[in-house]
Every structure is written in C-alpha cells, then in structure tokens.
C-alpha cells in the first residue's frame, strides 16, 4: 500500500514574492539532495511558469548534446530522474494530484502545489483546504506585508481552524531580506505578526538573484 504523501503549498495573494521560486527550490532540494520522491502540481494557470520552464529544459536537452551529456552524468550520479511537473487549473489541483498519484508506480513523499497569487482565483481556496501545510513568504515592504498578512489571517481563520479541512498549519517566513535594513523594523513587524497569532518561522532568506 502506498504511503500518503504530504501536500505542501507555497502560497500568498501577492505575486512576485517568491512562491514559485521556493516551490522549485524545495522540490529540488528534497528530490535531488535528500532522496525523497517529489512531484509538483503547477496550478498557476494559465501561465503555468514552472511547467513551461520544464518544457523549455526538455527542448534544450533535445537539441544540445552538451546539455544531454551533463544531464545523463547528473542523473546517473543521483540515481534518479527529474521530478514530474503536472499542469492543472487551481480548482483541479487536488483532484489531479490524487489521480496522478493513483496511476504512478512510484510512492511519493511530497507533492508541492504552486497556486495563483490571489485567493480570488476560482478554486484556490478549495485547493488550499486540501493541502497539509502552507508556507507564505513575506517581505518588509509595507504593501507586500499588508497583503500577505491579510491572506494569512483569512486562511488561518477559515481553514486552519476548520477541523473539516486537511490543512494543519500556515507558516510565514521572511524573504528578500536586505541586510542594510534596520533590525528594529523587523522587530516591529514581528510584534504585529505575534499579535495576530500567526506562526512565523525563524528564518531570513537574503535578497539575492542567485536563487
């Protein structure tokens, strides 16, 4: 009998704060370095940027012998292939994930969901209610923070505290941290987050284009 994988979403209603980037980073880390079996559901419809990126990579491998050789060496050293990426509309994300898992011989450990940057998109709330954990990147930008906290408060109230939902928790974490910003600014913001009774991870992801 297959084990039940964790369903995880990097989600917020503000675009451009790193949810797709963290989906790829977390999936790649767990799949390639930690040896877990990972799948990604790209529900950021219709652009499906993660899915389209994989298609571009495949086309590049098909036409470039150098990259083919590099890929073969990499996969042989890892002992596994790339993780699958499935494109789906937001309202179909959970159902498509379950159908995918049911038809796969591989037992998956984690399924990541990349969802649109707005809870107003049809089906986003239903998909969020069907995951185990949500991780929400936030930054010290006032507009981003206000939008992200509004999203987090709503999800925490409507879904996390709803025993009928699968969702066990939502966790905020700092992203795009500029080392030149004053620490007292983060202290002030964290006090507000604490007053809202929202879980905040003790991590600070620096503002870098490396990722």
Short mmCIF file of C-alpha atoms in Angstrom, two decimals:
data_model
loop_
_atom_site.label_atom_id
_atom_site.label_comp_id
_atom_site.label_asym_id
_atom_site.label_seq_id
_atom_site.Cartn_x
_atom_site.Cartn_y
_atom_site.Cartn_z
CA UNK A 1 0.00 0.00 0.00
CA UNK A 2 1.37 3.43 -0.98
CA UNK A 3 2.09 5.91 1.78
CA UNK A 4 0.11 9.12 1.86
CA UNK A 5 2.38 11.98 0.71
CA UNK A 6 2.47 15.41 2.27
CA UNK A 7 0.70 18.12 0.25
CA UNK A 8 2.55 21.44 0.61
CA UNK A 9 1.85 24.84 -0.96
CA UNK A 10 3.94 27.99 -1.09
CA UNK A 11 1.11 30.47 -1.35
CA UNK A 12 0.16 34.11 -0.85
CA UNK A 13 -2.16 36.57 -2.56
CA UNK A 14 0.72 38.90 -3.51
CA UNK A 15 2.64 37.99 -6.65
CA UNK A 16 6.39 38.37 -7.04
CA UNK A 17 7.42 37.40 -3.50
CA UNK A 18 8.95 34.04 -4.37
CA UNK A 19 6.31 31.33 -4.14
CA UNK A 20 7.21 29.71 -7.48
CA UNK A 21 10.93 30.05 -6.74
CA UNK A 22 10.56 28.34 -3.38
CA UNK A 23 8.40 25.61 -4.91
CA UNK A 24 11.26 24.77 -7.28
CA UNK A 25 13.99 25.15 -4.64
CA UNK A 26 12.21 22.99 -2.06
CA UNK A 27 11.24 20.34 -4.61
CA UNK A 28 14.79 20.16 -5.99
CA UNK A 29 16.40 20.04 -2.54
CA UNK A 30 14.17 17.24 -1.27
CA UNK A 31 14.23 15.26 -4.52
CA UNK A 32 17.86 15.51 -5.61
CA UNK A 33 19.75 16.05 -2.34
CA UNK A 34 17.56 14.42 0.31
CA UNK A 35 16.49 11.45 -1.82
CA UNK A 36 12.74 11.92 -1.38
CA UNK A 37 10.30 11.30 -4.23
CA UNK A 38 8.70 14.62 -5.12
CA UNK A 39 6.08 15.83 -7.59
CA UNK A 40 4.96 19.37 -8.42
CA UNK A 41 1.44 20.47 -9.35
CA UNK A 42 1.69 23.75 -11.27
CA UNK A 43 -1.73 25.31 -10.68
CA UNK A 44 -0.68 28.88 -11.50
CA UNK A 45 -2.97 28.75 -14.52
CA UNK A 46 -2.89 29.80 -17.35
CA UNK A 47 0.82 30.77 -17.44
CA UNK A 48 1.99 27.63 -15.56
CA UNK A 49 5.53 29.04 -15.45
CA UNK A 50 7.07 26.06 -13.64
CA UNK A 51 5.59 23.60 -16.14
CA UNK A 52 6.66 25.78 -19.09
CA UNK A 53 10.18 26.03 -17.68
CA UNK A 54 10.40 22.23 -17.63
CA UNK A 55 9.22 22.10 -21.27
CA UNK A 56 11.97 24.57 -22.24
CA UNK A 57 14.55 22.44 -20.44
CA UNK A 58 13.39 19.34 -22.34
CA UNK A 59 13.59 21.17 -25.69
CA UNK A 60 17.10 22.34 -24.81
CA UNK A 61 18.18 18.80 -23.97
CA UNK A 62 16.75 17.52 -27.24
CA UNK A 63 18.83 19.94 -29.29
CA UNK A 64 22.05 20.36 -27.30
CA UNK A 65 24.45 17.41 -26.99
CA UNK A 66 26.49 19.17 -24.30
CA UNK A 67 23.46 19.53 -22.02
CA UNK A 68 22.40 15.96 -22.80
CA UNK A 69 25.78 14.69 -21.61
CA UNK A 70 25.61 16.85 -18.48
CA UNK A 71 22.09 15.63 -17.69
CA UNK A 72 23.00 11.97 -18.14
CA UNK A 73 26.00 12.32 -15.82
CA UNK A 74 23.91 14.13 -13.23
CA UNK A 75 21.05 11.63 -13.21
CA UNK A 76 23.46 8.68 -13.10
CA UNK A 77 25.23 10.18 -10.07
CA UNK A 78 21.91 10.87 -8.36
CA UNK A 79 20.38 7.54 -9.25
CA UNK A 80 17.07 9.13 -10.17
CA UNK A 81 15.35 11.16 -12.87
CA UNK A 82 13.77 14.61 -12.65
CA UNK A 83 10.66 15.05 -10.54
CA UNK A 84 7.40 15.24 -12.51
CA UNK A 85 5.56 18.53 -13.01
CA UNK A 86 1.83 18.42 -13.77
CA UNK A 87 -0.11 21.43 -15.07
CA UNK A 88 -3.61 21.94 -13.67
CA UNK A 89 -6.22 24.63 -13.14
CA UNK A 90 -6.42 25.79 -9.49
CA UNK A 91 -9.80 24.16 -8.92
CA UNK A 92 -8.48 20.86 -10.32
CA UNK A 93 -5.19 20.77 -8.38
CA UNK A 94 -6.10 18.37 -5.58
CA UNK A 95 -8.15 16.05 -7.80
CA UNK A 96 -5.41 15.92 -10.45
CA UNK A 97 -2.78 15.24 -7.81
CA UNK A 98 -4.77 12.32 -6.44
CA UNK A 99 -5.36 10.93 -9.94
CA UNK A 100 -1.66 11.28 -10.75
CA UNK A 101 -0.61 9.50 -7.56
CA UNK A 102 -3.11 6.70 -8.10
CA UNK A 103 -1.68 5.94 -11.55
CA UNK A 104 2.01 6.16 -10.59
CA UNK A 105 4.02 3.08 -9.57
CA UNK A 106 6.30 5.34 -7.50
CA UNK A 107 5.42 6.09 -3.89
CA UNK A 108 5.74 9.86 -3.48
CA UNK A 109 6.78 11.56 -0.24
CA UNK A 110 5.83 15.17 -1.01
CA UNK A 111 3.63 16.93 -3.56
CA UNK A 112 4.13 20.68 -3.94
CA UNK A 113 1.40 23.00 -5.23
CA UNK A 114 2.19 26.28 -6.98
CA UNK A 115 -1.02 28.33 -6.92
CA UNK A 116 -2.04 31.72 -8.37
CA UNK A 117 -1.06 34.84 -6.44
CA UNK A 118 -4.62 35.69 -5.48
CA UNK A 119 -7.26 33.95 -3.39
CA UNK A 120 -9.86 35.47 -5.71
CA UNK A 121 -8.94 32.96 -8.42
CA UNK A 122 -11.56 30.26 -8.79
CA UNK A 123 -10.70 27.12 -6.89
CA UNK A 124 -7.69 28.47 -4.93
CA UNK A 125 -9.42 28.27 -1.55
CA UNK A 126 -10.61 24.72 -2.23
CA UNK A 127 -7.09 23.66 -3.20
CA UNK A 128 -5.58 25.30 -0.11
CA UNK A 129 -8.07 23.48 2.09
CA UNK A 130 -6.79 20.21 0.64
CA UNK A 131 -3.08 20.61 1.44
CA UNK A 132 -1.32 19.75 4.71
CA UNK A 133 0.79 22.88 5.11
CA UNK A 134 1.04 26.35 3.58
CA UNK A 135 4.27 28.36 3.66
CA UNK A 136 3.91 32.07 2.92
CA UNK A 137 6.95 34.20 2.02
CA UNK A 138 6.77 37.78 3.30
CA UNK A 139 8.99 40.83 2.89
CA UNK A 140 9.44 44.07 4.83
CA UNK A 141 7.73 46.02 2.05
CA UNK A 142 4.58 47.53 3.59
CA UNK A 143 2.28 46.74 0.65
CA UNK A 144 3.54 43.16 0.41
CA UNK A 145 3.28 42.64 4.15
CA UNK A 146 -0.24 44.04 4.47
CA UNK A 147 -1.44 41.86 1.60
CA UNK A 148 0.33 38.77 2.92
CA UNK A 149 -0.95 39.20 6.47
CA UNK A 150 -4.49 39.74 5.22
CA UNK A 151 -4.20 36.48 3.29
CA UNK A 152 -2.66 34.63 6.25
CA UNK A 153 -5.28 35.81 8.74
CA UNK A 154 -8.11 34.78 6.42
CA UNK A 155 -6.63 31.34 5.71
CA UNK A 156 -5.81 30.75 9.38
CA UNK A 157 -9.36 31.62 10.41
CA UNK A 158 -11.25 29.90 7.59
CA UNK A 159 -9.13 26.79 7.00
CA UNK A 160 -6.54 26.08 9.68
CA UNK A 161 -9.08 26.31 12.49
CA UNK A 162 -11.65 24.35 10.49
CA UNK A 163 -11.42 20.71 11.57
CA UNK A 164 -13.16 19.63 8.37
CA UNK A 165 -10.16 20.81 6.31
CA UNK A 166 -6.98 18.84 5.79
CA UNK A 167 -4.83 21.94 6.35
CA UNK A 168 -2.80 21.62 9.56
CA UNK A 169 -1.00 24.93 9.54
CA UNK A 170 0.21 28.08 7.78
CA UNK A 171 3.73 29.38 8.42
CA UNK A 172 5.17 32.75 7.44
CA UNK A 173 8.86 33.30 6.70
CA UNK A 174 10.95 36.33 5.77
CA UNK A 175 12.15 36.52 2.18
CA UNK A 176 14.10 39.13 0.16
CA UNK A 177 15.79 40.37 3.33
CA UNK A 178 18.07 43.36 2.70
CA UNK A 179 20.97 43.28 5.14
CA UNK A 180 21.01 47.09 5.19
CA UNK A 181 17.50 47.31 6.67
CA UNK A 182 17.27 48.09 10.37
CA UNK A 183 16.58 45.13 12.63
CA UNK A 184 14.11 47.18 14.68
CA UNK A 185 11.87 47.32 11.60
CA UNK A 186 11.62 43.52 11.62
CA UNK A 187 11.09 43.57 15.38
CA UNK A 188 8.14 45.90 14.94
CA UNK A 189 6.64 43.79 12.16
CA UNK A 190 7.15 40.60 14.16
CA UNK A 191 5.30 42.12 17.11
CA UNK A 192 2.33 42.74 14.81
CA UNK A 193 2.51 39.19 13.46
CA UNK A 194 2.60 37.89 17.03
CA UNK A 195 -0.48 39.93 17.94
CA UNK A 196 -2.28 38.32 15.00
CA UNK A 197 -1.29 34.90 16.43
CA UNK A 198 0.31 33.82 13.14
CA UNK A 199 3.22 31.32 13.17
CA UNK A 200 6.46 32.94 11.96
CA UNK A 201 9.48 30.79 11.15
CA UNK A 202 12.87 31.93 12.46
CA UNK A 203 14.49 32.14 9.04
CA UNK A 204 15.63 35.12 6.97
CA UNK A 205 16.17 34.46 3.23
CA UNK A 206 18.51 37.14 1.82
CA UNK A 207 17.63 39.24 -1.19
CA UNK A 208 19.77 37.60 -3.85
CA UNK A 209 19.38 36.77 -7.53
CA UNK A 210 21.35 33.52 -7.06
CA UNK A 211 18.16 31.57 -6.41
#
